[in-house]
Amino acid sequence: MNIVTLEHDRDRPEPVITRPVFLSAMARMASTVCVVSAECAGFCPGRTVTAAFSLTADPPTILVSITRDSALAQTIEASQGFSLAMLGEGQELIADAFAGKVSPESRYLMGIWGWWRSGRPRLFASAVSLDCMLAGAMPIADHMLFAGRVTAADISEGVRPLLWHDRAYARTRR
């Protein structure tokens, strides 16, 4: 696994935007609500994320951002992979559970879970579920960007994605 560190351009002035302004700006960005999970030796941490997107189509690769010192980031590195479930409308309780409103040992009681062939958690009935082999990682501040090569996908026809916008769940228009 190659890790690339970006160096700060010393000739440019420091950013002037404050954290609250940045958070308010990012709240305006609509994102698909996802659950990222991993498994290593029977330990299965997972977390709700909105920082996930398609990176390349050839080979199929996605990118997720996970807090660097979290059990999830450590498990992704140890197991060399992760799974991602793009939640569908009506799966807000799953999103809340993996966002920390339910204890870690009870989170997988929300929704119907199984296992990918890799042994990683798989959420059934989500808009899309993906199984990913780690293709690379890069530290940025207090997060790790994990690139995952998609090795399996389950697409649920007719399930519309659950969105996060302006600090609340949102739905697409029909």
PDB file of C-alpha atoms in Angstrom:
ATOM      1  CA  MET A   1       0.000   0.000   0.000  1.00  0.00           C
ATOM      2  CA  ASN A   2       1.455   3.343  -1.065  1.00  0.00           C
ATOM      3  CA  ILE A   3       0.840   6.374   1.112  1.00  0.00           C
ATOM      4  CA  VAL A   4       1.311   9.811  -0.406  1.00  0.00           C
ATOM      5  CA  THR A   5       1.676  12.916   1.714  1.00  0.00           C
ATOM      6  CA  LEU A   6       0.877  16.298   0.207  1.00  0.00           C
ATOM      7  CA  GLU A   7       3.145  19.162   1.165  1.00  0.00           C
ATOM      8  CA  HIS A   8       1.771  22.601   1.881  1.00  0.00           C
ATOM      9  CA  ASP A   9       2.691  25.267  -0.679  1.00  0.00           C
ATOM     10  CA  ARG A  10       4.597  27.742   1.513  1.00  0.00           C
ATOM     11  CA  ASP A  11       4.242  30.566  -1.052  1.00  0.00           C
ATOM     12  CA  ARG A  12       0.458  30.667  -0.687  1.00  0.00           C
ATOM     13  CA  PRO A  13      -1.273  32.411   2.212  1.00  0.00           C
ATOM     14  CA  GLU A  14      -2.968  30.279   4.853  1.00  0.00           C
ATOM     15  CA  PRO A  15      -6.709  29.710   4.439  1.00  0.00           C
ATOM     16  CA  VAL A  16      -8.891  32.295   6.180  1.00  0.00           C
ATOM     17  CA  ILE A  17     -12.095  30.254   6.392  1.00  0.00           C
ATOM     18  CA  THR A  18     -13.125  29.267   9.914  1.00  0.00           C
ATOM     19  CA  ARG A  19     -14.327  25.815  10.964  1.00  0.00           C
ATOM     20  CA  PRO A  20     -17.949  26.972  11.553  1.00  0.00           C
ATOM     21  CA  VAL A  21     -18.077  28.610   8.109  1.00  0.00           C
ATOM     22  CA  PHE A  22     -16.644  25.473   6.500  1.00  0.00           C
ATOM     23  CA  LEU A  23     -19.153  23.235   8.309  1.00  0.00           C
ATOM     24  CA  SER A  24     -22.036  25.491   7.244  1.00  0.00           C
ATOM     25  CA  ALA A  25     -20.836  25.429   3.643  1.00  0.00           C
ATOM     26  CA  MET A  26     -20.507  21.635   3.647  1.00  0.00           C
ATOM     27  CA  ALA A  27     -24.000  21.266   5.173  1.00  0.00           C
ATOM     28  CA  ARG A  28     -25.355  22.696   1.913  1.00  0.00           C
ATOM     29  CA  MET A  29     -23.779  19.834  -0.057  1.00  0.00           C
ATOM     30  CA  ALA A  30     -26.242  17.013  -0.619  1.00  0.00           C
ATOM     31  CA  SER A  31     -24.636  13.585  -0.155  1.00  0.00           C
ATOM     32  CA  THR A  32     -25.700   9.968  -0.262  1.00  0.00           C
ATOM     33  CA  VAL A  33     -25.810   8.441   3.229  1.00  0.00           C
ATOM     34  CA  CYS A  34     -23.597   5.334   3.413  1.00  0.00           C
ATOM     35  CA  VAL A  35     -22.414   2.843   6.002  1.00  0.00           C
ATOM     36  CA  VAL A  36     -18.787   1.753   5.740  1.00  0.00           C
ATOM     37  CA  SER A  37     -17.825  -1.401   7.625  1.00  0.00           C
ATOM     38  CA  ALA A  38     -14.957  -3.843   7.877  1.00  0.00           C
ATOM     39  CA  GLU A  39     -14.146  -7.154   9.554  1.00  0.00           C
ATOM     40  CA  CYS A  40     -11.008  -8.563  11.116  1.00  0.00           C
ATOM     41  CA  ALA A  41     -10.902 -11.592  13.447  1.00  0.00           C
ATOM     42  CA  GLY A  42     -14.621 -11.305  14.206  1.00  0.00           C
ATOM     43  CA  PHE A  43     -14.465  -7.573  15.016  1.00  0.00           C
ATOM     44  CA  CYS A  44     -16.811  -5.561  12.758  1.00  0.00           C
ATOM     45  CA  PRO A  45     -16.747  -1.801  13.263  1.00  0.00           C
ATOM     46  CA  GLY A  46     -18.922   0.380  11.039  1.00  0.00           C
ATOM     47  CA  ARG A  47     -19.729   4.039  10.621  1.00  0.00           C
ATOM     48  CA  THR A  48     -22.237   6.257   8.799  1.00  0.00           C
ATOM     49  CA  VAL A  49     -20.442   8.447   6.257  1.00  0.00           C
ATOM     50  CA  THR A  50     -21.288  10.973   3.574  1.00  0.00           C
ATOM     51  CA  ALA A  51     -17.688  11.318   2.352  1.00  0.00           C
ATOM     52  CA  ALA A  52     -17.787   8.512  -0.224  1.00  0.00           C
ATOM     53  CA  PHE A  53     -17.693   8.687  -3.998  1.00  0.00           C
ATOM     54  CA  SER A  54     -16.761   6.987  -7.234  1.00  0.00           C
ATOM     55  CA  LEU A  55     -13.063   7.372  -8.049  1.00  0.00           C
ATOM     56  CA  THR A  56     -12.582   5.427 -11.308  1.00  0.00           C
ATOM     57  CA  ALA A  57     -14.651   3.126 -13.498  1.00  0.00           C
ATOM     58  CA  ASP A  58     -11.661   1.192 -14.850  1.00  0.00           C
ATOM     59  CA  PRO A  59     -10.893  -0.503 -12.569  1.00  0.00           C
ATOM     60  CA  PRO A  60     -14.070   0.100 -10.500  1.00  0.00           C
ATOM     61  CA  THR A  61     -12.814   2.014  -7.455  1.00  0.00           C
ATOM     62  CA  ILE A  62     -14.444   4.131  -4.756  1.00  0.00           C
ATOM     63  CA  LEU A  63     -12.998   6.505  -2.158  1.00  0.00           C
ATOM     64  CA  VAL A  64     -14.119   6.859   1.465  1.00  0.00           C
ATOM     65  CA  SER A  65     -12.901   9.172   4.224  1.00  0.00           C
ATOM     66  CA  ILE A  66     -12.638   7.702   7.732  1.00  0.00           C
ATOM     67  CA  THR A  67     -11.334   9.243  10.971  1.00  0.00           C
ATOM     68  CA  ARG A  68      -7.704   8.143  11.194  1.00  0.00           C
ATOM     69  CA  ASP A  69      -7.587   6.999  14.841  1.00  0.00           C
ATOM     70  CA  SER A  70     -10.894   5.089  14.685  1.00  0.00           C
ATOM     71  CA  ALA A  71     -11.335   1.351  15.105  1.00  0.00           C
ATOM     72  CA  LEU A  72     -12.847   1.310  11.609  1.00  0.00           C
ATOM     73  CA  ALA A  73      -9.743   2.813   9.979  1.00  0.00           C
ATOM     74  CA  GLN A  74      -7.504   0.365  11.842  1.00  0.00           C
ATOM     75  CA  THR A  75      -9.712  -2.570  10.809  1.00  0.00           C
ATOM     76  CA  ILE A  76      -9.743  -1.483   7.156  1.00  0.00           C
ATOM     77  CA  GLU A  77      -5.942  -1.390   7.191  1.00  0.00           C
ATOM     78  CA  ALA A  78      -5.625  -4.724   9.028  1.00  0.00           C
ATOM     79  CA  SER A  79      -8.116  -6.559   6.807  1.00  0.00           C
ATOM     80  CA  GLN A  80      -7.107  -4.779   3.593  1.00  0.00           C
ATOM     81  CA  GLY A  81     -10.693  -4.009   2.647  1.00  0.00           C
ATOM     82  CA  PHE A  82     -14.110  -2.630   3.529  1.00  0.00           C
ATOM     83  CA  SER A  83     -17.732  -2.801   2.499  1.00  0.00           C
ATOM     84  CA  LEU A  84     -20.031   0.084   1.719  1.00  0.00           C
ATOM     85  CA  ALA A  85     -23.816   0.241   1.790  1.00  0.00           C
ATOM     86  CA  MET A  86     -25.527   3.190   0.114  1.00  0.00           C
ATOM     87  CA  LEU A  87     -28.621   3.505   2.264  1.00  0.00           C
ATOM     88  CA  GLY A  88     -32.074   3.813   0.765  1.00  0.00           C
ATOM     89  CA  GLU A  89     -35.037   5.958   1.703  1.00  0.00           C
ATOM     90  CA  GLY A  90     -36.544   4.580   4.905  1.00  0.00           C
ATOM     91  CA  GLN A  91     -33.210   3.382   6.319  1.00  0.00           C
ATOM     92  CA  GLU A  92     -32.717   6.380   8.603  1.00  0.00           C
ATOM     93  CA  LEU A  93     -32.614   4.146  11.708  1.00  0.00           C
ATOM     94  CA  ILE A  94     -29.632   2.273  10.256  1.00  0.00           C
ATOM     95  CA  ALA A  95     -27.912   5.586   9.497  1.00  0.00           C
ATOM     96  CA  ASP A  96     -28.574   6.816  13.040  1.00  0.00           C
ATOM     97  CA  ALA A  97     -27.344   3.551  14.565  1.00  0.00           C
ATOM     98  CA  PHE A  98     -24.026   3.677  12.732  1.00  0.00           C
ATOM     99  CA  ALA A  99     -23.708   7.414  13.418  1.00  0.00           C
ATOM    100  CA  GLY A 100     -23.389   6.568  17.108  1.00  0.00           C
ATOM    101  CA  LYS A 101     -26.975   6.665  18.395  1.00  0.00           C
ATOM    102  CA  VAL A 102     -26.819   2.913  19.094  1.00  0.00           C
ATOM    103  CA  SER A 103     -24.002   1.080  20.889  1.00  0.00           C
ATOM    104  CA  PRO A 104     -21.456  -0.558  18.545  1.00  0.00           C
ATOM    105  CA  GLU A 105     -22.448  -4.083  19.623  1.00  0.00           C
ATOM    106  CA  SER A 106     -26.124  -3.427  18.688  1.00  0.00           C
ATOM    107  CA  ARG A 107     -25.704  -1.613  15.363  1.00  0.00           C
ATOM    108  CA  TYR A 108     -25.910  -4.718  13.187  1.00  0.00           C
ATOM    109  CA  LEU A 109     -29.325  -5.482  14.700  1.00  0.00           C
ATOM    110  CA  MET A 110     -30.653  -2.659  12.501  1.00  0.00           C
ATOM    111  CA  GLY A 111     -31.434  -3.911   9.003  1.00  0.00           C
ATOM    112  CA  ILE A 112     -30.744  -7.333   7.538  1.00  0.00           C
ATOM    113  CA  TRP A 113     -27.033  -8.110   7.428  1.00  0.00           C
ATOM    114  CA  GLY A 114     -25.096 -10.965   5.909  1.00  0.00           C
ATOM    115  CA  TRP A 115     -21.548 -11.508   4.686  1.00  0.00           C
ATOM    116  CA  TRP A 116     -19.736 -11.010   1.415  1.00  0.00           C
ATOM    117  CA  ARG A 117     -17.482 -13.889   0.304  1.00  0.00           C
ATOM    118  CA  SER A 118     -14.611 -11.787   1.660  1.00  0.00           C
ATOM    119  CA  GLY A 119     -16.133 -12.021   5.153  1.00  0.00           C
ATOM    120  CA  ARG A 120     -17.003  -8.315   5.266  1.00  0.00           C
ATOM    121  CA  PRO A 121     -20.487  -7.189   6.411  1.00  0.00           C
ATOM    122  CA  ARG A 122     -23.167  -6.896   3.718  1.00  0.00           C
ATOM    123  CA  LEU A 123     -26.393  -4.916   4.167  1.00  0.00           C
ATOM    124  CA  PHE A 124     -29.319  -6.343   2.221  1.00  0.00           C
ATOM    125  CA  ALA A 125     -32.043  -4.072   0.779  1.00  0.00           C
ATOM    126  CA  SER A 126     -29.851  -0.986   0.650  1.00  0.00           C
ATOM    127  CA  ALA A 127     -29.824   1.012  -2.596  1.00  0.00           C
ATOM    128  CA  VAL A 128     -26.388  -0.450  -3.387  1.00  0.00           C
ATOM    129  CA  SER A 129     -23.967  -2.638  -1.435  1.00  0.00           C
ATOM    130  CA  LEU A 130     -20.317  -2.945  -2.427  1.00  0.00           C
ATOM    131  CA  ASP A 131     -17.442  -5.129  -1.296  1.00  0.00           C
ATOM    132  CA  CYS A 132     -14.025  -3.553  -1.726  1.00  0.00           C
ATOM    133  CA  MET A 133     -10.404  -4.656  -1.592  1.00  0.00           C
ATOM    134  CA  LEU A 134      -8.072  -1.921  -0.354  1.00  0.00           C
ATOM    135  CA  ALA A 135      -6.232  -0.333  -3.297  1.00  0.00           C
ATOM    136  CA  GLY A 136      -4.522   2.498  -1.422  1.00  0.00           C
ATOM    137  CA  ALA A 137      -4.684   4.872   1.505  1.00  0.00           C
ATOM    138  CA  MET A 138      -3.627   8.447   2.137  1.00  0.00           C
ATOM    139  CA  PRO A 139      -3.615  10.420   5.395  1.00  0.00           C
ATOM    140  CA  ILE A 140      -5.135  13.904   5.288  1.00  0.00           C
ATOM    141  CA  ALA A 141      -5.227  15.772   8.613  1.00  0.00           C
ATOM    142  CA  ASP A 142      -7.180  13.582  11.074  1.00  0.00           C
ATOM    143  CA  HIS A 143      -8.700  11.340   8.372  1.00  0.00           C
ATOM    144  CA  MET A 144      -7.577   8.533   6.085  1.00  0.00           C
ATOM    145  CA  LEU A 145      -8.731   8.375   2.503  1.00  0.00           C
ATOM    146  CA  PHE A 146      -9.222   4.730   1.553  1.00  0.00           C
ATOM    147  CA  ALA A 147      -9.467   3.718  -2.096  1.00  0.00           C
ATOM    148  CA  GLY A 148     -11.326   0.445  -2.509  1.00  0.00           C
ATOM    149  CA  ARG A 149     -11.348  -1.671  -5.647  1.00  0.00           C
ATOM    150  CA  VAL A 150     -14.919  -2.935  -5.971  1.00  0.00           C
ATOM    151  CA  THR A 151     -14.963  -6.745  -6.108  1.00  0.00           C
ATOM    152  CA  ALA A 152     -18.721  -7.344  -5.725  1.00  0.00           C
ATOM    153  CA  ALA A 153     -21.899  -5.291  -5.991  1.00  0.00           C
ATOM    154  CA  ASP A 154     -25.561  -5.756  -5.137  1.00  0.00           C
ATOM    155  CA  ILE A 155     -27.932  -3.186  -6.673  1.00  0.00           C
ATOM    156  CA  SER A 156     -31.504  -3.064  -5.379  1.00  0.00           C
ATOM    157  CA  GLU A 157     -33.807  -1.993  -8.203  1.00  0.00           C
ATOM    158  CA  GLY A 158     -36.369   0.611  -7.221  1.00  0.00           C
ATOM    159  CA  VAL A 159     -34.629   1.653  -3.989  1.00  0.00           C
ATOM    160  CA  ARG A 160     -33.993   5.384  -4.010  1.00  0.00           C
ATOM    161  CA  PRO A 161     -30.949   6.696  -2.110  1.00  0.00           C
ATOM    162  CA  LEU A 162     -31.183   8.328   1.296  1.00  0.00           C
ATOM    163  CA  LEU A 163     -29.602  11.781   1.168  1.00  0.00           C
ATOM    164  CA  TRP A 164     -28.104  14.113   3.779  1.00  0.00           C
ATOM    165  CA  HIS A 165     -28.583  17.826   3.190  1.00  0.00           C
ATOM    166  CA  ASP A 166     -28.571  20.839   5.488  1.00  0.00           C
ATOM    167  CA  ARG A 167     -27.988  18.623   8.548  1.00  0.00           C
ATOM    168  CA  ALA A 168     -31.076  16.461   7.919  1.00  0.00           C
ATOM    169  CA  TYR A 169     -32.136  13.429   5.916  1.00  0.00           C
ATOM    170  CA  ALA A 170     -33.555  14.219   2.500  1.00  0.00           C
ATOM    171  CA  ARG A 171     -35.109  12.331  -0.367  1.00  0.00           C
ATOM    172  CA  THR A 172     -34.821  12.594  -4.110  1.00  0.00           C
ATOM    173  CA  ARG A 173     -37.812  13.871  -6.051  1.00  0.00           C
ATOM    174  CA  ARG A 174     -39.809  11.258  -7.901  1.00  0.00           C
TER     175      ARG A 174
END
